[in-house]
Coordinates of C-alpha atoms in Angstrom, one line a residue:
X347 CA 101.9 74.6 106.0
X348 CA 105.7 75.2 105.6
X349 CA 107.0 78.8 105.6
X350 CA 108.6 78.6 102.1
X351 CA 105.3 77.0 100.6
X352 CA 103.3 79.6 102.3
X353 CA 105.5 82.4 101.0
X354 CA 105.7 81.1 97.6
X355 CA 102.0 80.6 97.2
X356 CA 101.4 84.3 98.7
X357 CA 103.9 85.6 95.9
X358 CA 101.9 83.7 93.3
X359 CA 98.7 85.2 94.4
X360 CA 97.2 81.7 95.1
X361 CA 96.4 82.7 98.8
X362 CA 96.2 85.8 100.9
X363 CA 96.9 86.0 104.7
X364 CA 93.2 86.6 105.1
X365 CA 92.2 83.7 103.4
X366 CA 94.7 81.4 105.0
X367 CA 93.4 82.9 108.2
X368 CA 90.0 81.6 107.8
X369 CA 91.1 78.3 106.5
X370 CA 93.7 77.8 109.4
X371 CA 90.9 78.7 111.7
X372 CA 88.7 76.2 110.5
X373 CA 91.5 73.2 110.5
X374 CA 92.9 74.4 113.9
X375 CA 96.0 75.6 112.1
X376 CA 96.0 79.0 113.3
X377 CA 98.0 78.7 116.3
X378 CA 100.8 77.3 114.1
X379 CA 100.7 80.1 111.4
X380 CA 100.8 82.7 114.6
X381 CA 103.9 81.1 116.0
X382 CA 105.7 81.2 112.7
X383 CA 105.1 85.0 112.6
X384 CA 102.9 84.8 109.6
X385 CA 99.9 86.3 111.3
X386 CA 99.2 89.1 114.1
X387 CA 99.5 87.7 117.5
X388 CA 96.4 88.0 119.4
X389 CA 96.4 90.4 122.4
X390 CA 96.0 88.1 125.2
X391 CA 97.2 90.7 127.9
X392 CA 95.0 93.6 126.6
X393 CA 96.2 97.0 127.9
X394 CA 93.4 98.4 130.2
X395 CA 93.8 101.8 128.7
X396 CA 93.4 100.6 125.1
X397 CA 90.2 98.5 126.0
X398 CA 88.8 101.6 127.7
X399 CA 89.4 104.1 124.9
X400 CA 87.8 101.8 122.3
X401 CA 84.7 101.9 124.5
X402 CA 84.4 105.6 123.6
X403 CA 81.5 106.1 122.3
X404 CA 81.4 102.2 121.4
X405 CA 80.8 100.5 118.2
X406 CA 77.6 100.8 116.9
X407 CA 76.4 103.7 119.1
X408 CA 77.1 106.5 116.3
X409 CA 79.7 108.9 115.4
X410 CA 82.0 110.1 118.0
X411 CA 81.8 113.8 119.3
X412 CA 84.2 116.4 120.2
X413 CA 83.6 115.4 123.8
X414 CA 84.7 111.9 123.0
X415 CA 88.0 113.3 121.2
X416 CA 88.7 115.2 124.2
X417 CA 88.2 112.6 126.5
X418 CA 90.4 110.1 124.4
X419 CA 93.0 112.8 124.3
X420 CA 93.1 113.2 128.1
X421 CA 93.1 109.4 128.7
X422 CA 96.4 109.1 126.5
X423 CA 98.1 112.1 128.0
X424 CA 100.5 110.3 130.2
X425 CA 103.5 110.6 127.9
X426 CA 103.3 114.3 128.0
X427 CA 102.9 114.3 131.8
X428 CA 106.2 112.2 131.8
X429 CA 108.2 114.5 129.7
X430 CA 106.7 118.0 130.3
X431 CA 106.2 120.1 133.6
X432 CA 102.8 121.4 134.0
X433 CA 102.5 124.8 132.7
X434 CA 106.0 124.6 131.0
X435 CA 104.8 125.9 127.5
X436 CA 102.9 128.9 129.2
X437 CA 102.8 131.5 126.5
X438 CA 103.7 129.5 123.6
X439 CA 101.5 129.8 120.5
X440 CA 101.8 127.4 117.7
X441 CA 99.9 127.2 114.2
X442 CA 98.9 123.8 112.8
X443 CA 98.1 123.5 109.2
X444 CA 96.0 120.5 108.2
X445 CA 92.7 119.1 106.8
X446 CA 88.9 119.5 107.8
X447 CA 87.6 116.8 105.6
X448 CA 84.4 115.1 106.6
X449 CA 84.7 116.7 110.0
X450 CA 87.7 114.6 110.7
X451 CA 91.4 115.5 110.7
X452 CA 91.8 118.9 112.3
X453 CA 88.6 118.7 114.2
X454 CA 89.9 115.5 116.0
X455 CA 93.2 116.9 116.7
X456 CA 91.6 119.9 118.6
X457 CA 89.8 117.5 120.9
X458 CA 93.0 115.3 121.4
X459 CA 95.0 118.4 122.0
X460 CA 92.7 120.3 124.4
X461 CA 94.0 118.5 127.3
X462 CA 97.6 119.0 126.3
X463 CA 96.8 122.5 126.0
X464 CA 95.3 122.8 129.4
X465 CA 98.3 120.9 131.0
X466 CA 101.2 122.4 129.1
X467 CA 99.8 126.0 128.8
X468 CA 100.5 126.0 125.1
X469 CA 97.7 127.3 122.7
X470 CA 97.3 126.2 119.2
X471 CA 95.7 128.0 116.3
X472 CA 94.4 126.2 113.1
X473 CA 94.5 126.5 109.3
X474 CA 91.9 124.2 108.1
X475 CA 92.0 123.4 104.4
X476 CA 89.7 121.1 102.5
X477 CA 91.4 118.2 100.3
X478 CA 90.9 120.0 96.9
X479 CA 92.8 123.1 98.4
X480 CA 95.8 121.4 100.2
X481 CA 98.1 120.8 97.7
X482 CA 98.0 124.4 96.0
X483 CA 98.2 125.8 99.6
X484 CA 101.4 123.9 100.5
X485 CA 103.1 124.5 97.1
X486 CA 102.5 128.3 97.5
X487 CA 104.5 128.1 100.8
X488 CA 107.3 125.9 99.2
X489 CA 107.5 128.3 96.2
X490 CA 107.6 131.3 98.2
X491 CA 109.6 130.1 101.0
X492 CA 107.0 131.6 103.4
X493 CA 105.7 129.2 106.1
X494 CA 103.2 130.6 108.3
X495 CA 102.7 127.5 110.3
X496 CA 104.7 125.8 112.8
X497 CA 103.4 122.2 112.5
X498 CA 101.7 120.5 109.4
X499 CA 99.8 117.5 108.9
X500 CA 101.3 116.3 105.4
X501 CA 101.7 113.0 103.5
X502 CA 105.1 111.4 102.6
X503 CA 105.0 112.2 98.9
X504 CA 105.6 115.7 99.9
X505 CA 109.1 115.1 101.5
X506 CA 110.8 115.6 98.5
X507 CA 109.8 119.3 98.3
X508 CA 109.7 120.1 102.1
X509 CA 112.5 117.9 103.7
X510 CA 114.6 118.3 100.6
X511 CA 114.5 122.1 101.0
X512 CA 115.3 121.9 104.7
X513 CA 111.9 123.3 105.7
X514 CA 111.4 120.8 108.6
X515 CA 112.8 120.4 112.2
X516 CA 114.5 117.1 113.1
X517 CA 112.9 115.0 115.3
X518 CA 114.2 114.8 118.9
X519 CA 115.2 111.5 120.3
X520 CA 112.8 111.7 123.1
X521 CA 110.0 112.0 120.7
X522 CA 111.3 108.7 118.9
X523 CA 111.3 107.2 122.5
X524 CA 107.6 108.0 122.9
X525 CA 106.2 107.1 119.5
X526 CA 107.7 103.8 119.2
X527 CA 108.5 103.9 115.4
X528 CA 109.5 100.1 115.7
X529 CA 105.8 99.4 115.6
X530 CA 105.1 100.8 112.4
X531 CA 104.4 98.5 109.4
X532 CA 107.5 98.2 107.4
X533 CA 106.7 100.1 104.5
X534 CA 106.3 103.4 106.9
X535 CA 109.8 103.0 108.3
X536 CA 112.9 104.5 106.9
X537 CA 113.5 106.1 104.2
X538 CA 109.8 107.3 104.8
X539 CA 110.0 110.1 107.1
X540 CA 113.5 110.6 106.6
X541 CA 115.9 112.7 104.4
X542 CA 119.7 112.5 104.4
X543 CA 119.4 110.0 107.5
X544 CA 117.7 112.2 109.8
X545 CA 114.1 111.6 110.7
X546 CA 111.3 114.2 110.5
X547 CA 107.9 112.5 110.7
X548 CA 105.6 111.4 113.1
X549 CA 103.2 108.8 111.3
X550 CA 99.6 109.1 112.1
X551 CA 98.3 107.0 109.3
X552 CA 99.4 104.5 106.7
X553 CA 97.8 104.5 103.3
X554 CA 96.9 102.1 100.9
X555 CA 93.8 101.7 98.6
X556 CA 91.8 98.5 99.0
X557 CA 88.7 97.5 97.3
X558 CA 85.3 97.8 99.2
X559 CA 82.1 96.0 98.0
X560 CA 78.7 95.0 99.0
X561 CA 78.1 91.7 99.9
X562 CA 74.5 91.9 99.4
X563 CA 75.0 92.6 95.9
X564 CA 76.7 89.3 95.4
X565 CA 74.3 87.4 97.8
X566 CA 71.3 88.5 95.3
X567 CA 70.1 85.5 93.8
X568 CA 68.2 87.7 91.5
X569 CA 71.4 89.4 90.1
X570 CA 72.9 86.0 90.1
X571 CA 70.2 84.6 87.9
X572 CA 70.3 87.2 85.5
X573 CA 74.0 87.4 85.2
X574 CA 73.8 83.6 84.1
X575 CA 71.0 84.4 81.8
X576 CA 73.0 87.2 80.2
X577 CA 75.9 84.9 79.4
X578 CA 78.2 86.7 82.1
X579 CA 81.5 85.0 82.3
X580 CA 81.9 83.1 85.4
X581 CA 80.2 82.9 88.6
X582 CA 78.3 86.0 90.1
X583 CA 80.9 86.6 92.7
X584 CA 83.0 89.5 94.0
X585 CA 85.3 90.6 91.1
X586 CA 89.0 89.8 91.4
X587 CA 90.1 91.5 87.9
X588 CA 89.4 95.0 86.6
X589 CA 87.7 93.6 83.6
X590 CA 85.4 91.9 85.9
X591 CA 84.6 95.1 87.6
X592 CA 83.7 96.6 84.3
X593 CA 81.4 93.7 83.2
X594 CA 79.7 93.7 86.6
X595 CA 79.3 97.5 86.4
X596 CA 77.7 97.4 82.8
X597 CA 75.5 94.3 83.8
X598 CA 74.1 96.4 87.0
X599 CA 73.0 99.3 84.8
X600 CA 69.3 99.6 85.1
X601 CA 68.7 97.1 87.9
X602 CA 67.5 98.0 91.4
X603 CA 69.7 98.3 94.6
X604 CA 68.8 95.5 97.0
X605 CA 69.3 97.6 100.1
X606 CA 67.8 100.9 99.2
X607 CA 65.3 100.2 96.2
X608 CA 67.0 103.0 94.2
X609 CA 69.1 102.4 91.2
X610 CA 71.8 99.9 91.4
X611 CA 75.2 100.9 90.2
X612 CA 78.6 98.9 90.1
X613 CA 82.0 100.5 90.5
X614 CA 82.2 104.3 91.9
X615 CA 85.0 105.9 89.8
X616 CA 85.6 109.6 91.0
X617 CA 85.6 111.7 87.8
X618 CA 86.2 115.0 89.4
X619 CA 89.7 116.1 90.5
X620 CA 90.5 116.5 94.3
X621 CA 93.9 118.8 94.3
X622 CA 95.7 115.9 92.8
X623 CA 94.5 113.5 95.2
X624 CA 92.1 112.0 92.8
X625 CA 94.7 110.6 90.4
X626 CA 95.3 108.0 93.1
X627 CA 92.0 106.4 91.7
X628 CA 93.0 106.2 88.1
X629 CA 96.3 104.5 89.6
X630 CA 94.2 102.0 91.4
X631 CA 93.1 100.9 87.9
X632 CA 96.2 101.2 86.2
X633 CA 98.8 99.6 88.9
X634 CA 97.6 95.7 88.1
X635 CA 98.3 96.4 84.3
X636 CA 101.4 99.0 84.8
X637 CA 103.5 97.5 87.9
X638 CA 105.3 94.5 86.7
X639 CA 106.6 92.5 89.5
X640 CA 110.0 92.4 88.0
X641 CA 110.3 96.1 87.8
X642 CA 110.4 98.8 90.8
X643 CA 109.3 101.6 88.4
X644 CA 105.7 102.1 87.1
X645 CA 105.1 106.1 86.8
X646 CA 108.3 107.0 85.0
X647 CA 111.3 105.2 83.2
X648 CA 114.0 105.4 86.0
X649 CA 116.8 106.2 83.4
X650 CA 115.1 108.9 81.6
X651 CA 112.1 110.1 83.7
X652 CA 109.9 109.6 80.4
X653 CA 106.3 109.3 81.7
X654 CA 104.8 105.9 81.6
X655 CA 101.4 107.5 82.2
X656 CA 100.8 107.1 78.3
X657 CA 101.8 103.5 77.8
X658 CA 99.3 100.8 77.1
X659 CA 98.8 100.0 80.6
X660 CA 97.5 103.5 81.5
X661 CA 95.6 103.8 78.5
X662 CA 93.7 100.7 79.4
X663 CA 92.7 102.1 82.7
X664 CA 91.5 105.3 81.2
X665 CA 89.7 103.5 78.5
X666 CA 87.9 101.3 81.2
X667 CA 86.6 104.3 82.8
X668 CA 85.7 105.8 79.4
X669 CA 83.8 102.6 78.8
X670 CA 81.6 103.1 81.9
X671 CA 80.9 106.8 81.1
X672 CA 79.5 105.6 77.6
X673 CA 77.2 103.1 79.3
X674 CA 73.9 104.6 80.4
X675 CA 73.1 103.9 84.0
X676 CA 76.6 102.4 84.9
X677 CA 77.4 105.5 87.0
X678 CA 75.0 107.5 89.1
X679 CA 73.8 110.6 87.7
X680 CA 76.3 113.6 87.5
X681 CA 79.2 111.5 88.2
X682 CA 81.5 113.9 86.3
X683 CA 81.3 116.1 89.3
X684 CA 81.8 113.3 92.0
X685 CA 85.2 113.6 93.9
X686 CA 86.7 110.8 95.7
X687 CA 85.1 112.3 98.9
X688 CA 81.6 112.1 97.3
X689 CA 82.2 108.6 96.1
X690 CA 83.0 107.3 99.5
X691 CA 80.8 109.2 102.1
X692 CA 77.8 110.5 99.9
X693 CA 77.6 107.7 97.8
X694 CA 79.1 104.2 99.0
X695 CA 78.5 104.8 102.6
X696 CA 74.9 106.1 102.1
X697 CA 74.1 103.1 100.1
X698 CA 74.8 104.1 96.4
X699 CA 76.7 101.9 94.4
X700 CA 78.2 98.4 94.8
X701 CA 81.9 98.9 95.0
X702 CA 84.8 101.6 95.1
X703 CA 88.5 101.7 96.0
X704 CA 89.5 103.9 99.0
X705 CA 91.6 104.2 101.9
X706 CA 90.7 102.1 104.8
X707 CA 88.9 104.6 107.1
X708 CA 85.9 103.7 104.9
X709 CA 86.2 100.4 106.7
X710 CA 86.0 101.8 110.2
X711 CA 83.4 104.6 108.9
X712 CA 80.9 101.8 107.8
X713 CA 80.7 100.7 111.3
X714 CA 81.1 103.8 113.2
X715 CA 79.4 106.6 111.3
X716 CA 76.1 108.0 111.7
X717 CA 75.9 108.4 107.8
X718 CA 76.6 104.7 107.0
X719 CA 73.9 102.4 106.3
X720 CA 76.3 99.5 104.9
X721 CA 77.9 98.4 107.7
X722 CA 76.4 95.0 107.9
X723 CA 77.1 94.4 104.1
X724 CA 80.4 96.1 103.4
X725 CA 83.3 93.7 102.7
X726 CA 86.8 94.3 101.4
X727 CA 89.8 93.0 99.5
X728 CA 93.0 94.0 98.1
X729 CA 92.6 95.8 94.6
X730 CA 91.5 93.9 91.8
X731 CA 94.3 92.4 89.5
X732 CA 94.5 91.8 85.8
X733 CA 95.3 88.8 83.7
X734 CA 98.0 90.5 81.8
X735 CA 100.8 93.0 82.7
X736 CA 102.8 95.6 80.6
X737 CA 106.5 94.7 80.4
X738 CA 108.2 98.1 79.8
X739 CA 111.5 96.2 79.1
X740 CA 110.1 94.4 76.1
X741 CA 107.3 96.9 75.1
X742 CA 105.0 93.8 75.3
X743 CA 102.0 92.3 77.4
X744 CA 102.9 89.6 79.4
X745 CA 100.2 87.3 79.6
X746 CA 100.2 86.4 83.4
X747 CA 97.9 87.1 86.5
X748 CA 99.2 90.3 88.3
X749 CA 98.3 92.4 91.3
X750 CA 99.6 95.4 92.6
X751 CA 98.3 97.1 95.4
X752 CA 98.4 100.9 95.2
X753 CA 99.9 102.1 98.5
X754 CA 98.6 105.6 97.8
X755 CA 100.1 108.5 99.6
X756 CA 102.2 106.5 102.1
X757 CA 100.2 108.1 105.0
X758 CA 99.6 111.3 106.8
X759 CA 102.1 112.4 109.2
X760 CA 102.8 115.4 111.6
X761 CA 105.8 117.4 110.8
X762 CA 107.3 120.2 112.8
X763 CA 108.8 123.3 110.7
X764 CA 112.3 124.4 111.2
X765 CA 111.0 127.8 112.0
X766 CA 110.8 126.7 115.5
X767 CA 114.3 125.6 115.8
X768 CA 115.6 129.1 117.2
X769 CA 113.5 128.8 120.3
X770 CA 113.9 125.7 122.3
X771 CA 110.8 126.1 124.4
X772 CA 108.6 126.3 121.0
X773 CA 110.5 123.7 119.5
X774 CA 109.8 121.3 122.5
X775 CA 106.1 122.3 122.5
X776 CA 105.5 121.6 118.9
X777 CA 107.2 118.3 119.2
X778 CA 105.5 117.4 122.3
X779 CA 102.1 118.0 120.6
X780 CA 103.2 115.9 117.5
X781 CA 104.2 113.0 120.0
X782 CA 101.1 113.3 121.7
X783 CA 99.1 112.9 118.1
X784 CA 101.2 110.3 117.1
X785 CA 100.9 108.1 120.3
X786 CA 100.6 104.4 120.1
X787 CA 97.6 104.1 122.2
X788 CA 95.7 107.1 120.7
X789 CA 96.6 105.8 117.3
X790 CA 94.4 102.5 117.9
X791 CA 91.5 104.6 118.7
X792 CA 92.0 106.8 115.4
X793 CA 92.3 103.3 113.5
X794 CA 88.7 101.9 114.9
X795 CA 86.7 105.2 114.5
X796 CA 86.2 107.8 111.9
X797 CA 89.2 110.0 111.8
X798 CA 90.6 110.1 108.2
X799 CA 93.3 107.7 109.2
X800 CA 93.8 103.9 108.9
X801 CA 95.7 101.0 110.6
X802 CA 99.4 101.7 110.4
X803 CA 101.1 99.9 113.2
X804 CA 101.9 96.3 113.8
X805 CA 99.9 96.6 117.0
X806 CA 96.7 97.8 115.2
X807 CA 96.3 94.1 113.9
X808 CA 95.5 92.6 117.2
X809 CA 92.1 91.3 116.3
X810 CA 91.0 90.6 119.8
X811 CA 91.1 94.2 120.7
X812 CA 88.7 95.0 118.1
X813 CA 86.5 92.1 119.0
X814 CA 86.3 93.6 122.6
X815 CA 85.4 97.0 121.2
X816 CA 82.3 95.8 119.5
X817 CA 83.6 94.8 116.0
X818 CA 82.3 91.5 114.6
X819 CA 85.3 89.2 114.1
X820 CA 84.7 88.2 110.6
X821 CA 84.3 92.0 109.6
X822 CA 87.5 92.9 111.4
X823 CA 89.4 89.9 109.6
X824 CA 88.1 91.2 106.3
X825 CA 88.9 95.0 106.7
X826 CA 92.2 94.6 108.6
X827 CA 93.1 91.5 106.4
X828 CA 92.7 93.8 103.3
X829 CA 95.1 96.5 104.6
X830 CA 97.5 93.9 106.0
X831 CA 97.6 92.0 102.5
X832 CA 98.1 95.4 100.8
X833 CA 101.0 96.4 103.2
X834 CA 102.9 93.1 102.7
X835 CA 102.1 92.4 98.9
X836 CA 105.6 91.7 97.2
X837 CA 104.5 94.0 94.3
X838 CA 103.0 97.0 96.1
X839 CA 103.1 100.1 93.9
X840 CA 104.8 102.6 96.2
X841 CA 104.9 106.1 94.9
X842 CA 108.0 108.1 94.8
X843 CA 108.8 111.0 97.2
X844 CA 110.3 113.3 94.6
X845 CA 109.8 117.1 94.4
X846 CA 106.8 118.0 92.3
X847 CA 104.8 114.7 92.8
X848 CA 101.5 116.6 93.2
X849 CA 102.3 118.9 90.3
X850 CA 102.3 115.6 88.0
X851 CA 99.1 114.4 89.8
X852 CA 97.3 117.7 89.8
X853 CA 97.9 118.3 86.0
X854 CA 97.1 114.6 85.2
X855 CA 93.7 115.2 86.9
X856 CA 93.3 118.3 84.7
X857 CA 93.9 116.3 81.7
X858 CA 91.9 113.4 82.7
X859 CA 88.8 116.0 83.2
X860 CA 89.1 116.9 79.5
X861 CA 89.2 113.3 78.3
X862 CA 86.3 112.2 80.4
X863 CA 84.3 115.2 79.1
X864 CA 85.1 114.2 75.5
X865 CA 87.5 116.9 74.7
X866 CA 89.9 114.4 73.8
X867 CA 89.4 111.9 70.8
X868 CA 90.6 108.9 72.6
X869 CA 92.0 107.5 75.8
X870 CA 95.4 107.6 74.1
X871 CA 95.2 111.0 73.2
X872 CA 94.4 111.8 76.8
X873 CA 97.2 109.8 78.2
X874 CA 99.5 111.5 75.8
X875 CA 98.5 115.0 76.8
X876 CA 99.3 113.8 80.6
X877 CA 102.6 112.7 79.6
X878 CA 103.5 115.9 77.6
X879 CA 102.6 117.9 80.6
X880 CA 104.7 115.6 83.0
X881 CA 107.8 116.2 80.6
X882 CA 107.5 119.9 81.0
X883 CA 107.2 119.8 84.9
X884 CA 110.4 117.4 84.9
X885 CA 112.3 119.9 82.7
X886 CA 111.1 122.8 85.1
X887 CA 112.4 121.0 88.2
X888 CA 115.5 119.7 86.5
X889 CA 115.5 116.2 84.8
X890 CA 119.0 114.8 86.1
X891 CA 118.2 115.7 89.6
X892 CA 114.7 114.0 89.3
X893 CA 116.2 111.0 87.9
X894 CA 118.6 110.7 90.8
X895 CA 115.9 111.1 93.4
X896 CA 113.6 108.9 91.6
X897 CA 116.1 105.9 91.5
X898 CA 116.7 106.5 95.1
X899 CA 113.0 106.4 96.2
X900 CA 112.9 103.1 94.0
X901 CA 115.9 101.7 96.1
X902 CA 117.8 101.5 92.6

C-alpha cells in the first residue's frame, strides 16, 4: 500500500497499525510496511542483556519478587560503572518521593537501586505515597516551598507547578547521553520534560489509556444469541463506540460471567476519586465527544480559559455513567466506592467485569501477575470512539465518526530537585540514580512485567523480544499495538502542562462524586458545578498567565 493512502486511511480511522499488521502478515506485505517505516522493525540482532533480563523471572511463572528486581538492577548497572568510581558517593544520603501502589513503583526502585547503592556508596531513604495522597503531598510542598526530598517520581502534568517555579535541577549532558532520549516515542520528547528550553526529566513511563476487554465475553455463543434476540444493534462484538459500551453493559446485567460463574458485568467505571487521577477515566469517555480533530483544545477555551467541562460533550460522558448507575446489575456491588486501582487490580484482572480503560501496565499484569486470571482472554484496542463530536467553534454537534485517545498523564518521570545543586557530589549522585532508573535496557523489563509503567520507547516495540520472553505473539501485537496506535493517533487528547492541573482534576472528582451520589439533579448540573469550581481556580492562579501557558502547551 502506498504511504499516502495508508496515512489517509489511518487519519480517517479506517484502519490501525495493528489491524494493518495482521493483514500484512497474512498477505506477505509486512516486510514492505516495515521498510517504509510504518511499523516497528523486528529485533533481528537481539541484545544478550535484554534477552537475559526478560527471562527474570519469566512470563507465566508468577509475579517478580524483590530478588528479581535486585538482579535486573545489577545486570543493568554498566552505565553507572562507566560514569562513577566505586564508592564515589560514600556518605551521600538522598531522599526519594514516589508511589507505593500495588507493591510496584518505589518497591521496584528499591530493588533496582540496591546494587547502585552498594557500588556507589550512596544511601537512599524513601517517602512512599498512595496514589490518592500523592497530589495533596506534592501540592503542599509546592505551596509552602518546603522540599524535603532530593528526587521525585512525578508526571509531566505537574511540570507547570514544579519546573515553572524553578524547583528542579537541570539535567546534565552525561545523563542525557546515558538514557538515549532519541529512543522515546515522539509525544514524550520536548517540550515534555523541559521548561524554557532546559531539560529536567528522565522518563520512566509513557502514558495513554487504552481499552481492555474480555474476549471470552464476545466469543460466548449464549451472549451472542441473547443479544440478537434482544434486538441489540449490530453483531455481538467488541464495542467501537461509547454508545455500544453502554448498550453492552446494560445487556450484560443479570447474566453470568463465562470464566468465573459469578455475575457478569460490562464496563467498569471507577466511581470513587483517586487524588485527581480518577478524573482521567471520565475523560476517557469524553474525549471522543469533546476532542474535535480541527481543534487542539478540549478542556478549556484557549482564548479565555473558560472550562469546556460543562459543554454537551462532557455532559454526555457524565450522563453515560449515570445511566449505568441507574441500571441494576450493570456495575458490581458498591461500585460507588471503587477507585481506578480497584477496577484494574481487584476487579478486571481478578475476573470481574468485561471491560475497562486503564494505562498499559494492565496488559503486562494480565500475563505476569499472580493475581490475574484473565491472561488468556484479555484483549486490547484504542479507546472507543463516537459517531459525533462537539464543535466548540460552531456550538453544534458534527455528525462524524471520531476517535481521540486519552494520552492521560504523559507518563511518570524521575526529577532531581534543585536543592542538590549546591553540592556537586550529591547532585551527581542524584542524577546517577535517576539515569539508572531510566536506563534503556532496564526500561524494557519494566514494560514487560508488573511495574506501574508501560512501553514508552521506540525500542519497546520490537515484537521479537517479547516473543523470546514468552509472550504470545498475537497478544503482544494486540497489547503493544493499542499503545502504539494511541501514541501515534492524529487526534490524541494531550493534557496541558499548566500550573494547578491537578487542582482542577481533584475538585472535578469531588463534584462528580456528588453527582454520582444523586446530590445534583442532573449531569448538566454536575458539570456546571465542576466548571464553576474550575473558574475559581483559574482566577486564583491568574487567568492571563494560565491562558498564555495553556496556549503554549497546545502549540498555539
